[in-house]
Short mmCIF file of C-alpha atoms and ligand atoms in Angstrom, two decimals:
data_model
loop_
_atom_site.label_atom_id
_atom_site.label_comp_id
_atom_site.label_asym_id
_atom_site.label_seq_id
_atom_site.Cartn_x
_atom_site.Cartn_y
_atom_site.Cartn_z
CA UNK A 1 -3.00 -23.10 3.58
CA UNK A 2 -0.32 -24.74 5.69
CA UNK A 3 2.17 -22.29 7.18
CA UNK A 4 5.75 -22.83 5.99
CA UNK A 5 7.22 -26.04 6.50
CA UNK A 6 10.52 -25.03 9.44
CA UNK A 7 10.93 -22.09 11.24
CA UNK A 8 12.98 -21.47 14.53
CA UNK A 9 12.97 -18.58 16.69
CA UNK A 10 15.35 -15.96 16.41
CA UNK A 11 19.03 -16.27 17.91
CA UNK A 12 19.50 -13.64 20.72
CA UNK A 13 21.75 -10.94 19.18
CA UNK A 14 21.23 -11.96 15.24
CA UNK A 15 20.02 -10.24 12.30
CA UNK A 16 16.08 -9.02 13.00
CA UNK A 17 16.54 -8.39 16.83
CA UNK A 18 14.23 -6.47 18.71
CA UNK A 19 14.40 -3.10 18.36
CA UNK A 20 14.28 -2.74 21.84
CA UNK A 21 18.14 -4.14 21.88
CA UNK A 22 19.21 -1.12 19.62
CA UNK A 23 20.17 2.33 21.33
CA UNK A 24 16.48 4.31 21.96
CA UNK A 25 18.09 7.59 19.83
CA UNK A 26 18.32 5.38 16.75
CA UNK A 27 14.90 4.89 16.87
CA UNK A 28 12.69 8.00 18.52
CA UNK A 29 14.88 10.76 19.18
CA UNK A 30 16.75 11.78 16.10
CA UNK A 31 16.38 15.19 15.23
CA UNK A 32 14.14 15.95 12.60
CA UNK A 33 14.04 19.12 10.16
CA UNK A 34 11.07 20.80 9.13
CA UNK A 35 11.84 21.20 5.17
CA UNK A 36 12.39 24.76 4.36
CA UNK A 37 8.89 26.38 2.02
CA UNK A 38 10.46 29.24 0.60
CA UNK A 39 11.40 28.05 -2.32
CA UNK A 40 8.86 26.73 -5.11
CA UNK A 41 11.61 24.19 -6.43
CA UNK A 42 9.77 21.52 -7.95
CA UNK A 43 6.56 23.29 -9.14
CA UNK A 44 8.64 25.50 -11.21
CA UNK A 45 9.64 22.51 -13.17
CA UNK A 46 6.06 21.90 -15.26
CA UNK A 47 6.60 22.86 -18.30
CA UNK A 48 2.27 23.42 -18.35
CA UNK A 49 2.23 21.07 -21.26
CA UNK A 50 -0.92 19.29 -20.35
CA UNK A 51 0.47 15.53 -20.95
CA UNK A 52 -0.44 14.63 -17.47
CA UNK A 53 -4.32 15.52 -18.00
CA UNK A 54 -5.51 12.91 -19.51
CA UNK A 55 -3.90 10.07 -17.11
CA UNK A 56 -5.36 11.70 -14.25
CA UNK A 57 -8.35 9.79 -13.04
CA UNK A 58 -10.39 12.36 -11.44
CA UNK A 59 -9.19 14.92 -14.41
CA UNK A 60 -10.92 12.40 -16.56
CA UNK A 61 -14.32 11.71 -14.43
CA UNK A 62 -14.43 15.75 -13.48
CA UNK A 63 -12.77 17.42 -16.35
CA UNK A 64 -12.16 20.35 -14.11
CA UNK A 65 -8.79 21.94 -14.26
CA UNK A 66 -8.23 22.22 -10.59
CA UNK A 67 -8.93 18.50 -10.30
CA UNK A 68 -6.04 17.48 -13.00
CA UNK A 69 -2.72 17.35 -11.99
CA UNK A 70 -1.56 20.66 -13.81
CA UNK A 71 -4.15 22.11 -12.14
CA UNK A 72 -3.34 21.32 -8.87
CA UNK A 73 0.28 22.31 -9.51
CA UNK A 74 -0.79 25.54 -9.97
CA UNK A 75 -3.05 25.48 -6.84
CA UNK A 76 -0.14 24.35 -4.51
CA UNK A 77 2.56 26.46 -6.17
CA UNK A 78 0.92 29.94 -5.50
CA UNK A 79 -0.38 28.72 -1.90
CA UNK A 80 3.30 28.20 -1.70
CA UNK A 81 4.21 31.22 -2.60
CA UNK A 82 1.73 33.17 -0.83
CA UNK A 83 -0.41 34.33 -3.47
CA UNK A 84 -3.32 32.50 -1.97
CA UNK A 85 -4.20 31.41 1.12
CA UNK A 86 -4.19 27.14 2.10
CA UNK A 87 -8.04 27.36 2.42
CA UNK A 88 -10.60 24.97 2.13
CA UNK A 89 -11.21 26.09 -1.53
CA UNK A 90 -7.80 24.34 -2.12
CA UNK A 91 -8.13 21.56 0.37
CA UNK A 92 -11.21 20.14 -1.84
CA UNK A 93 -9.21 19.81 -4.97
CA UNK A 94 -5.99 18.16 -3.34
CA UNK A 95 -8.59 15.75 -1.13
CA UNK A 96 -9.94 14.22 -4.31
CA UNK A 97 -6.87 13.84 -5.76
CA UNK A 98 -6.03 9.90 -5.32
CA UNK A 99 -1.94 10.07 -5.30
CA UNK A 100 -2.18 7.59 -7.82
CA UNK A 101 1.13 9.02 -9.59
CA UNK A 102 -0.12 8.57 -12.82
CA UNK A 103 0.88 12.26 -13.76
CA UNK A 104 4.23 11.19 -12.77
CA UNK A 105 4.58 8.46 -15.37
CA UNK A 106 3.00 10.91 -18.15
CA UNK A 107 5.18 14.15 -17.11
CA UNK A 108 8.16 14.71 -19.47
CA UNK A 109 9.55 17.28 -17.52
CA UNK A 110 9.96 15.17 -14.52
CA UNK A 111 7.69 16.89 -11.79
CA UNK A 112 8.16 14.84 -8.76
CA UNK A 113 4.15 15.66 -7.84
CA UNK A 114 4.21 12.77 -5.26
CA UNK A 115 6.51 14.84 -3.07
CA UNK A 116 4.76 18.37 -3.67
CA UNK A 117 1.53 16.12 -2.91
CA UNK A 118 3.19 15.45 0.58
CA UNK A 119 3.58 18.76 1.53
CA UNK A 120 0.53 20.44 0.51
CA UNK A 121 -1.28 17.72 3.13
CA UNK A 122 0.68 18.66 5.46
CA UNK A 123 0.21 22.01 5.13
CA UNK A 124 -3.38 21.96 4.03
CA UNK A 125 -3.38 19.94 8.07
CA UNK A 126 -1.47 22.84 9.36
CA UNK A 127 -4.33 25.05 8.36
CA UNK A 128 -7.33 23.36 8.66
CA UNK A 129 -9.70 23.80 11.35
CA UNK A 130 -10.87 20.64 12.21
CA UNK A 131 -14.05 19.99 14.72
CA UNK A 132 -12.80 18.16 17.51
CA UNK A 133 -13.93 14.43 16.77
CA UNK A 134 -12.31 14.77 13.45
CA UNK A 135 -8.91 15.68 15.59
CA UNK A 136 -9.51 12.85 17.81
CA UNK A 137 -10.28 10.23 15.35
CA UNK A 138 -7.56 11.22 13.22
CA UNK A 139 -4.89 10.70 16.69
CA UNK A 140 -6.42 7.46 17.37
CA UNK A 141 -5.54 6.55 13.77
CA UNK A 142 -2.38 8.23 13.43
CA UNK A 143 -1.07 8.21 16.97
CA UNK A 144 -2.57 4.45 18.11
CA UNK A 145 -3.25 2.49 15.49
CA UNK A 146 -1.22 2.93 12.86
CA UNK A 147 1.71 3.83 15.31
CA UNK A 148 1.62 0.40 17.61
CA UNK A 149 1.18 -2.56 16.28
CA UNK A 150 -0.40 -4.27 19.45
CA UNK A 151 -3.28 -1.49 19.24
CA UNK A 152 -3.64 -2.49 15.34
CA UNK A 153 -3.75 -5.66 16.44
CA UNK A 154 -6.69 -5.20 19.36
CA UNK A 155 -8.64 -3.02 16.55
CA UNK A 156 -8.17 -6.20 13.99
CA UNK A 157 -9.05 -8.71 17.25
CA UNK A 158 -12.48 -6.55 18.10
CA UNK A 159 -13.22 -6.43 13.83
CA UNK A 160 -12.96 -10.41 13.96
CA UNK A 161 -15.16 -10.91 16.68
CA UNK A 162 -17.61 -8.80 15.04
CA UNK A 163 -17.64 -10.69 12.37
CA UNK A 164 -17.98 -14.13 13.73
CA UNK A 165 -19.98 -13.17 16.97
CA UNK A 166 -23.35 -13.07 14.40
CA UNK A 167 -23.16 -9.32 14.61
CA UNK A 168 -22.39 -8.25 11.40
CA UNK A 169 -24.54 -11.47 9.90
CA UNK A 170 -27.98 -9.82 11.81
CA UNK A 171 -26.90 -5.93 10.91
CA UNK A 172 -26.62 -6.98 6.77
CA UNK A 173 -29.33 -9.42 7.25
CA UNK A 174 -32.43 -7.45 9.02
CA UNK A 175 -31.04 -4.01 6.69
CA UNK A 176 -30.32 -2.47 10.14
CA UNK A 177 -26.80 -0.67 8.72
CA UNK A 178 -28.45 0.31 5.59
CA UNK A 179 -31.27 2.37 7.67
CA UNK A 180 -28.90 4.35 9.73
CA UNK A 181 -26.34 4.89 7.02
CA UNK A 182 -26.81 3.67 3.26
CA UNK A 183 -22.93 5.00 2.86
CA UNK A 184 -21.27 2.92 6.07
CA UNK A 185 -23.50 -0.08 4.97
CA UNK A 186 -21.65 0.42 2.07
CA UNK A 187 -18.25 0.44 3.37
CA UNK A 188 -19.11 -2.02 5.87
CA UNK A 189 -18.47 -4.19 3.02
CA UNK A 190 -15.19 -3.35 2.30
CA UNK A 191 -13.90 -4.52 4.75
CA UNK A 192 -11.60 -7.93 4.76
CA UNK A 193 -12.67 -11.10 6.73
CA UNK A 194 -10.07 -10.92 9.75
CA UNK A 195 -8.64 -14.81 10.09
CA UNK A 196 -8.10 -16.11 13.24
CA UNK A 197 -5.20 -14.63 15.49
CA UNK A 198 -3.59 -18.27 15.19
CA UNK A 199 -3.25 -17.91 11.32
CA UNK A 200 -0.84 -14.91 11.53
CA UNK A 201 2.38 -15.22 10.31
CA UNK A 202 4.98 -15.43 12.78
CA UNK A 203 7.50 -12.05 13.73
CA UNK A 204 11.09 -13.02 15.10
CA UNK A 205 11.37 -15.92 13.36
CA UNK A 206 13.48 -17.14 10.70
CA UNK A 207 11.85 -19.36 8.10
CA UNK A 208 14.49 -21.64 6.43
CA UNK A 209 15.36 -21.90 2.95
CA UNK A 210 13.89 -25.10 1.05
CA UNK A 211 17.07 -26.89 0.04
CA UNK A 212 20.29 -24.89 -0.11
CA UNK A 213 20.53 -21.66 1.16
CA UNK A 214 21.54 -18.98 -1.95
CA UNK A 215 20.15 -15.84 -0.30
CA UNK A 216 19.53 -14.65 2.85
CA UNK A 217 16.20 -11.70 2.61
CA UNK A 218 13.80 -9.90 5.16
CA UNK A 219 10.32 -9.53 4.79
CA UNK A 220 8.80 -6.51 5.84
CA UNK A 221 5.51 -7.49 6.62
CA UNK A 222 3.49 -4.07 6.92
CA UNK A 223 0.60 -3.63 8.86
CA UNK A 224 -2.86 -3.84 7.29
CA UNK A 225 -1.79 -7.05 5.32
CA UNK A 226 -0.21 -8.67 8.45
CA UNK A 227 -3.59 -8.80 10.74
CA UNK A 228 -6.14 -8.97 7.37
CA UNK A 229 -4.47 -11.32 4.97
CA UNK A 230 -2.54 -14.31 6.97
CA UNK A 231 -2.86 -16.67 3.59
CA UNK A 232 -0.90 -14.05 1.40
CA UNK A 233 1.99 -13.46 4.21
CA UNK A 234 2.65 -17.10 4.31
CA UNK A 235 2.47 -17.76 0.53
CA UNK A 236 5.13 -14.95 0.28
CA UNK A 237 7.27 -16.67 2.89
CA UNK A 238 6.69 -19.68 0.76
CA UNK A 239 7.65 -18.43 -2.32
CA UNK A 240 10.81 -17.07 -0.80
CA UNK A 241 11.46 -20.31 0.65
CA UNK A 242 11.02 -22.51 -2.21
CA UNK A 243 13.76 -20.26 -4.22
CA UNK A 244 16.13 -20.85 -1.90
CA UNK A 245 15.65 -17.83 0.49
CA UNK A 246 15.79 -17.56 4.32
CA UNK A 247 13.41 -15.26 5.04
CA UNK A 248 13.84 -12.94 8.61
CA UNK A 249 11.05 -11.63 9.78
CA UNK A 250 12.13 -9.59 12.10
CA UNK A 251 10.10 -8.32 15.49
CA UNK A 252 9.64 -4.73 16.08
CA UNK A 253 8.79 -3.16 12.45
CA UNK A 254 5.63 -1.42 11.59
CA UNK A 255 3.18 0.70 9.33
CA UNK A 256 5.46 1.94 6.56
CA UNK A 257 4.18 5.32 7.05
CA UNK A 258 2.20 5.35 4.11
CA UNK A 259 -1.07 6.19 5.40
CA UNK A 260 -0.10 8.91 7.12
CA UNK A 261 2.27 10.62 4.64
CA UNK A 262 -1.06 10.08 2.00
CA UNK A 263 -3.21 12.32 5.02
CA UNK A 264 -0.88 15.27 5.88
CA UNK A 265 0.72 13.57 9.33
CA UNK A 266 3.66 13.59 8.31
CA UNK A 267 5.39 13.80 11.33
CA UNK A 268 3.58 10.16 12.26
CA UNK A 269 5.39 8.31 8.87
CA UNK A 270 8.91 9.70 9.48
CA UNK A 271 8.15 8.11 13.12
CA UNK A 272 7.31 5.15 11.57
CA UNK A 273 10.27 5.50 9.11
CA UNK A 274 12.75 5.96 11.84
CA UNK A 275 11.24 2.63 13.70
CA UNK A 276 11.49 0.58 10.83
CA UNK A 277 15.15 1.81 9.74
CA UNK A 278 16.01 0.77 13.22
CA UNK A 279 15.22 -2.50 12.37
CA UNK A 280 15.87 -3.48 9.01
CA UNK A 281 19.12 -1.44 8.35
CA UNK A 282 20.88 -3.76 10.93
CA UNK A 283 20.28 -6.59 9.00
CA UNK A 284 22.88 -8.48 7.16
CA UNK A 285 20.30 -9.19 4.11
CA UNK A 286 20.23 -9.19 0.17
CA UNK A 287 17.16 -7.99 0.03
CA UNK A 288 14.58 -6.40 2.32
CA UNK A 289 11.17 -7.80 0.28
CA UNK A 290 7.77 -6.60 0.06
CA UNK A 291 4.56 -7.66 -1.33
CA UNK A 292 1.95 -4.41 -1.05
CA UNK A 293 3.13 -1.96 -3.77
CA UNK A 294 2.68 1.10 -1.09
CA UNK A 295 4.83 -0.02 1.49
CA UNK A 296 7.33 -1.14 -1.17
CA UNK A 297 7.07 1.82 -2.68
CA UNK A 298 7.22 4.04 0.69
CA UNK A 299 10.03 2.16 2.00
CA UNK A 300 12.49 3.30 -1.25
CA UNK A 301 11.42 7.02 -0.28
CA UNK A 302 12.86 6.42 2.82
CA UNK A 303 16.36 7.50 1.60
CA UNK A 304 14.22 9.95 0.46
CA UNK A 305 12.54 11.32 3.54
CA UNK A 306 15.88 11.00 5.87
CA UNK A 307 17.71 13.39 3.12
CA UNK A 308 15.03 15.93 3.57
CA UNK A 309 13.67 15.74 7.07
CA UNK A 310 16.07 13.86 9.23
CA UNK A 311 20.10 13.64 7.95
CA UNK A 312 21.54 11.53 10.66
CA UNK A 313 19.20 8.85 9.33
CA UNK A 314 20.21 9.27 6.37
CA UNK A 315 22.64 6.79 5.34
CA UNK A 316 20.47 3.89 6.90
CA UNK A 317 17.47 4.98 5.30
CA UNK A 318 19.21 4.76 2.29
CA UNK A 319 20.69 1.36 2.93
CA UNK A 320 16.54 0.25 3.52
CA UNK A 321 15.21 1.69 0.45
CA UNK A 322 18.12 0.48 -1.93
CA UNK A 323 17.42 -2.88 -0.82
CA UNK A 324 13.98 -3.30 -1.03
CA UNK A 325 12.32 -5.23 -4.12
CA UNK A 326 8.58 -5.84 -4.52
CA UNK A 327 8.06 -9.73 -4.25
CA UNK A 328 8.25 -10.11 -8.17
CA UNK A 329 10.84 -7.92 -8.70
CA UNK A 330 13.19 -10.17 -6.51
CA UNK A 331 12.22 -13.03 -8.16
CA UNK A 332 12.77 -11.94 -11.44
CA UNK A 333 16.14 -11.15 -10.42
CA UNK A 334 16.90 -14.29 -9.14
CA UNK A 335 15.35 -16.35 -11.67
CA UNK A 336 12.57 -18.32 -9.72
CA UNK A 337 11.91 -21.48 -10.50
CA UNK A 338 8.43 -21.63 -12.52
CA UNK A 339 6.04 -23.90 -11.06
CA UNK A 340 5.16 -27.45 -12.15
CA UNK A 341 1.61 -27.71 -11.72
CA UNK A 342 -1.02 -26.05 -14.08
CA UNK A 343 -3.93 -23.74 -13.85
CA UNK A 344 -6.71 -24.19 -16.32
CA UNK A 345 -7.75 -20.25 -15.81
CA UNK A 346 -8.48 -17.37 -18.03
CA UNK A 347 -5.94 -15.20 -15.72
CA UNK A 348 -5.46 -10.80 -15.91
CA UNK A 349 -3.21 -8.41 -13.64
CA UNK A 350 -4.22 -5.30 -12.33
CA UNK A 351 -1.09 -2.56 -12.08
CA UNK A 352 -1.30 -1.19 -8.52
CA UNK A 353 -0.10 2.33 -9.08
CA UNK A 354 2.54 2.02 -6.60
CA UNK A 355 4.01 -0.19 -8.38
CA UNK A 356 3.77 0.79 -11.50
CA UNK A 357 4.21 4.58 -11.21
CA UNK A 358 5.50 4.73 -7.88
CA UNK A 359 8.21 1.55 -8.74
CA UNK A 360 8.53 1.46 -11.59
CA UNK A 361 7.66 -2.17 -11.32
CA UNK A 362 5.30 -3.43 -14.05
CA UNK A 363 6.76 -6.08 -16.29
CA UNK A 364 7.88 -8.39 -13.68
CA UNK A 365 4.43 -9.31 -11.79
CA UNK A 366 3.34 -10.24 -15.54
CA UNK A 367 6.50 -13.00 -15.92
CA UNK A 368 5.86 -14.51 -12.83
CA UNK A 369 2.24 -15.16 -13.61
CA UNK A 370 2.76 -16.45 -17.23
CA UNK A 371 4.83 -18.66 -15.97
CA UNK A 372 1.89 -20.58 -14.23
CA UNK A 373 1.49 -23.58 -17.09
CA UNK A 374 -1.68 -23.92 -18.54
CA UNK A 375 -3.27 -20.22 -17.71
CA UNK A 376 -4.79 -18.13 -20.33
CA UNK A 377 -3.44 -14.92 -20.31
CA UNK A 378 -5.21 -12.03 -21.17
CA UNK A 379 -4.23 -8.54 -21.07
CA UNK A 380 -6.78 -6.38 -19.21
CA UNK A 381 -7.62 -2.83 -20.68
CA UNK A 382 -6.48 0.19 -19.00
CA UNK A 383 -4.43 -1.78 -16.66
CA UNK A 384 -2.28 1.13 -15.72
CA UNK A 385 -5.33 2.81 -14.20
CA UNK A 386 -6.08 3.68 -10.50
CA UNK A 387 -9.05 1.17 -9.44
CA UNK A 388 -10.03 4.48 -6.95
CA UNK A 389 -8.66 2.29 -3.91
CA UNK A 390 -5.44 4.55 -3.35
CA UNK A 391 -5.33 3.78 0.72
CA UNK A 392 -8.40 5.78 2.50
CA UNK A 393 -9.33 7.13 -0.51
CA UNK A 394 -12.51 4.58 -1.19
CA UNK A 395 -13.99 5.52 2.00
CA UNK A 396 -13.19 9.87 1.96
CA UNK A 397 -14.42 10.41 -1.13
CA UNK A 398 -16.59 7.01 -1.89
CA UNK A 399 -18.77 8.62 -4.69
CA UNK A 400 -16.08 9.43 -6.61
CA UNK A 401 -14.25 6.23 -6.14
CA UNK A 402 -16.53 3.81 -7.12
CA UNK A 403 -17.34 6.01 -10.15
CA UNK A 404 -13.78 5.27 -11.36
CA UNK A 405 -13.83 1.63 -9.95
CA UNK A 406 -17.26 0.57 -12.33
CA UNK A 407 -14.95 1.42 -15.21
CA UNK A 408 -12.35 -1.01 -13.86
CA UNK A 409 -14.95 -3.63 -12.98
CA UNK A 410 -16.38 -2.66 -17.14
CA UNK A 411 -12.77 -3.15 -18.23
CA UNK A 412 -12.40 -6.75 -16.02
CA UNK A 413 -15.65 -8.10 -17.20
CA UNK A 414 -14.33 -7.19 -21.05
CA UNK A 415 -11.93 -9.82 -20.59
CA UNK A 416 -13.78 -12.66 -19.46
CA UNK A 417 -10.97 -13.80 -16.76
CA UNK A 418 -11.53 -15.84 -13.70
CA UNK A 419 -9.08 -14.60 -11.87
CA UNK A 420 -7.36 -11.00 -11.57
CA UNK A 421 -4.23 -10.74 -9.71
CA UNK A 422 -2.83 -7.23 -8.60
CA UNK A 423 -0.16 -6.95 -5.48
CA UNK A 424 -1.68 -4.13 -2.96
CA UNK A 425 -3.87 -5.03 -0.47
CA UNK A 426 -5.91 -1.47 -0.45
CA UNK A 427 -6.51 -3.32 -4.63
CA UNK A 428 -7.28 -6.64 -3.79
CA UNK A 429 -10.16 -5.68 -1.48
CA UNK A 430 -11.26 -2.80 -3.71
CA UNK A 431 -11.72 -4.84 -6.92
CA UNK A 432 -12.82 -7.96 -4.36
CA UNK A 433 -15.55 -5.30 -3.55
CA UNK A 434 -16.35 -4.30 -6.83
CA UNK A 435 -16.87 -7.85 -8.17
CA UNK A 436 -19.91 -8.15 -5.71
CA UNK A 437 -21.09 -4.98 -6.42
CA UNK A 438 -21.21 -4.68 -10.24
CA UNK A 439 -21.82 -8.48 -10.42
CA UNK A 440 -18.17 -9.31 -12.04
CA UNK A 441 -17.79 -13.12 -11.61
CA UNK A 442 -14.09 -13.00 -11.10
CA UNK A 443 -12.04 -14.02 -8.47
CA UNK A 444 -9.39 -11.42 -7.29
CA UNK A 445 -5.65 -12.56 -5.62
CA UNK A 446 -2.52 -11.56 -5.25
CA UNK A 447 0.29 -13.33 -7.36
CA UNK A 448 1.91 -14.48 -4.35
CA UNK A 449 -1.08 -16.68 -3.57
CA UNK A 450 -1.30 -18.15 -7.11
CA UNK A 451 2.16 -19.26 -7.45
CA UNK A 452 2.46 -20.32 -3.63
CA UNK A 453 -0.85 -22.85 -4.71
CA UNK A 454 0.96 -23.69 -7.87
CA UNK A 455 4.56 -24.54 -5.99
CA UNK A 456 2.25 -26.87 -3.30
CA UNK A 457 0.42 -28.54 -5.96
CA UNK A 458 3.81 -29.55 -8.01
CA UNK A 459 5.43 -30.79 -4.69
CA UNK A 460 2.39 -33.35 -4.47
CA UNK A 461 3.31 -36.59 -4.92
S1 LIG B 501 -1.80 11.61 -8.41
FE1 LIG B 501 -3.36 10.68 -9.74
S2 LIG B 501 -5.29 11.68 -9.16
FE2 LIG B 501 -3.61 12.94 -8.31
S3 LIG B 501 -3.22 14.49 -9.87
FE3 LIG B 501 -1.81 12.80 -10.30
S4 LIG B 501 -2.89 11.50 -11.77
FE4 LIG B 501 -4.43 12.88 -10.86
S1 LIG B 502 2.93 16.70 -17.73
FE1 LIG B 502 4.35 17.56 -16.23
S2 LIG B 502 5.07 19.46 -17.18
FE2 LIG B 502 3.22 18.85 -18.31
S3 LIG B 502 1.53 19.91 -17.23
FE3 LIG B 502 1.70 17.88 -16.28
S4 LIG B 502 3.06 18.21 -14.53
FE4 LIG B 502 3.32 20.01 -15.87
#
């Protein structure tokens, strides 16, 4: 794919600037709160009802109490409270547990379990006794990685050359991988094929609307998705661009924080979330857009998070999370212009469940596909089901998760489509992984990339 069409640098001093130019306390050295845990606020809102049970994935594959949602309610609540210690005993059923929200969506009494989930991981970390390379690899994730983009960026440089430098061809081919570890072999395979540094979409720039300019948006690019999958970052762009957007993406934001707020470090995503307020609160946008339903979906906590753990934040990180819109969301509320050119392809969608029970967001990936002429649509079973990606979660508890991903990859081949969109990068290369491994002949992408094809094809002459 060609990268979009125009795009100049940045003006000193406009909209997306460095967040170098802002004042350092805006960014690092805000105060932050440690949420009071005396009171059991939230927990004492399930009603015990049970409607959550049987949307709970691993309720469903384990039919254990303490692995359903009510159970682990129950768990956290008296841990809370005292009544039982934050032990391993409890650490076992809250580490299976995916955070896919789906008890959310089901609860009538309005449990916000997302948030309780938060803070039993981080005091389940508080607690745990970890052996030392566990603490180390877990700071090189949380405090290197994940925290600075240019050491993401070295980790995704090293993966590439790995990749290409015949390494990874002799290790699959001579079974090497599989000998030492059948499980890493496994997981080996996971992971995405790094493109070239070159292919990268652009930071600091501003890409300029196609035709006349009706909205001005940011793209928050995230971090896994930025160094793994160039082609979707510049269809997004694209898509933007051919709607009449110019699209900042600004220099200086990072992870959303989602990882870490999903593995009790806590303290790591409301670093990131203070970074990434400083940039994108600044901005004179109408929309901050995102196209991986966890950072969307972390990003309109941020008001969230600020309330709770950091107040002088607060009204920024409010600003940041009411303007964010998944990529279909926005142009569903714009009224995009459907594409021209047709795709003769049996076509499905796969809810990622941070978008669908995180944002709510479920109807609008589904109108911009159907609008692709010629596709056959066909609904996919049990689309509002985890495919057992949910961030680490495939590779900390593997078994599990590809027990609840052959039932997606059942459900997929049911339909007979050719290709399955779904918007979340942990998705795309979970389901790209399970059509290789339970033989599913389907090819897996993210809407952006479908209608970005469909948009180049029309403008053909
Ligand atoms: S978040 Fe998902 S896996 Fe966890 S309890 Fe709720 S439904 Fe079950
Ligand atoms: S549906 Fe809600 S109220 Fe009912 S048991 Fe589950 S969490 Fe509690």
């Amino acid at each position: 794919m060609k990268p979009p069409l125009e795009s100049t640098p940045h003006p000193a001093g406009a909209p997306g600037a460095s967040p170098a130019d802002l004042p350092k306390s805006r960014l690092e050295d805000l105060p932050w709160k440690k949420r009071s845990r005396e009171k059991a606020d939230f927990y004492v809102d399930c009603v015990h009802c049970g409607l959550c049970l049987a949307q709970c994935p691993t309720y469903r594959e384990l039919g254990f109490e303490s692995d359903s949602p009510r159970g682990r309610l129950f768990l956290m609540r008296a841990a809370q409270e005292g009544t039982i210690p934050w032990n391993s005993r409890i650490a076992d059923h809250i580490d299976l547990c995916l955070g896919c929200r789906a008890c959310e969506s089901a609860c009538p009494a309005g449990v916000r379990y997302e948030r309780l989930l938060e803070e039993a991981r981080e005091a389940i970390e508080e607690h745990r006794k970890r052996p030392w390379t566990e603490r180390l690899l877990r700071s090189l994730v949380f405090g290197q990685i994940f925290r600075r983009p240019r050491v993401l960026h070295l980790a995704a440089r090293a993966l590439r050359l790995y990749q290409v430098c015949g390494l990874r061809f002799l290790l699959r081919r001579s079974g090497l991988l599989k000998l030492l570890s059948p499980k890493w072999s496994e997981l080996e395979q996971l992971l995405p094929d790094i493109p070239p540094a070159r292919r990268l979409l652009k930071k600091g720039i501003r890409y300029p609307a196609r035709g006349e300019r009706k909205y001005r948006v940011a793209f928050f690019t995230g971090c896994v998705m930025d160094e793994t999958m160039a082609d979707i970052q510049h269809a997004t762009v694209e898509i933007l661009q051919h709607n009449g957007c110019e699209v900042l993406v600004p220099e200086g934001q990072g992870c959303c924080g989602a990882v870490q707020s999903h593995s009790g470090a806590f303290a790591e995503a409301l670093r990131q979330m203070k970074t990434n307020v400083g940039v994108l609160a600044p901005l004179e946008v109408d929309a901050i857009i995102s196209n991986a339903a966890g950072c969307g979906a972390v990003l309109k906590e941020y008001g969230r998070w600020a309330a709770d753990y950091c107040p002088a934040l607060r009204s920024e990180a409010e600003k940041v999370s009411a303007q964010t819109a998944d990529i279909s969301q926005f142009l569903v509320r714009i009224g995009f212009a459907p594409p021209e050119a047709g795709l003769e392809k049996r076509l499905t969608y796969d809810e990622p469940c941070h978008l669908l029970h995180g944002q709510k967001v479920s109807a609008e990936p589904r109108r911009v596909l159907r609008s692709i002429p010629g596709i056959e649509w066909v609904e996919l079973p049990n689309a509002d089901q985890c495919c057992g990606g949910a961030g680490t979660y495939n590779i900390m508890q593997y078994e599990l998760s590809m027990r609840i991903l052959e039932k997606k990859m059942k459900d997929i081949a049911s339909t007979g489509a050719e290709v399955l969109a779904t918007g979340n990068p942990v998705c795309l290369l979970q389901l790209r992984y399970g059509a290789r491994r339970f033989g599913v002949p389907v090819e897996v992408r993210h809407p952006a990339e479908l209608l970005a094809a469909q948009y180049r094809l029309g403008r053909k002459p």
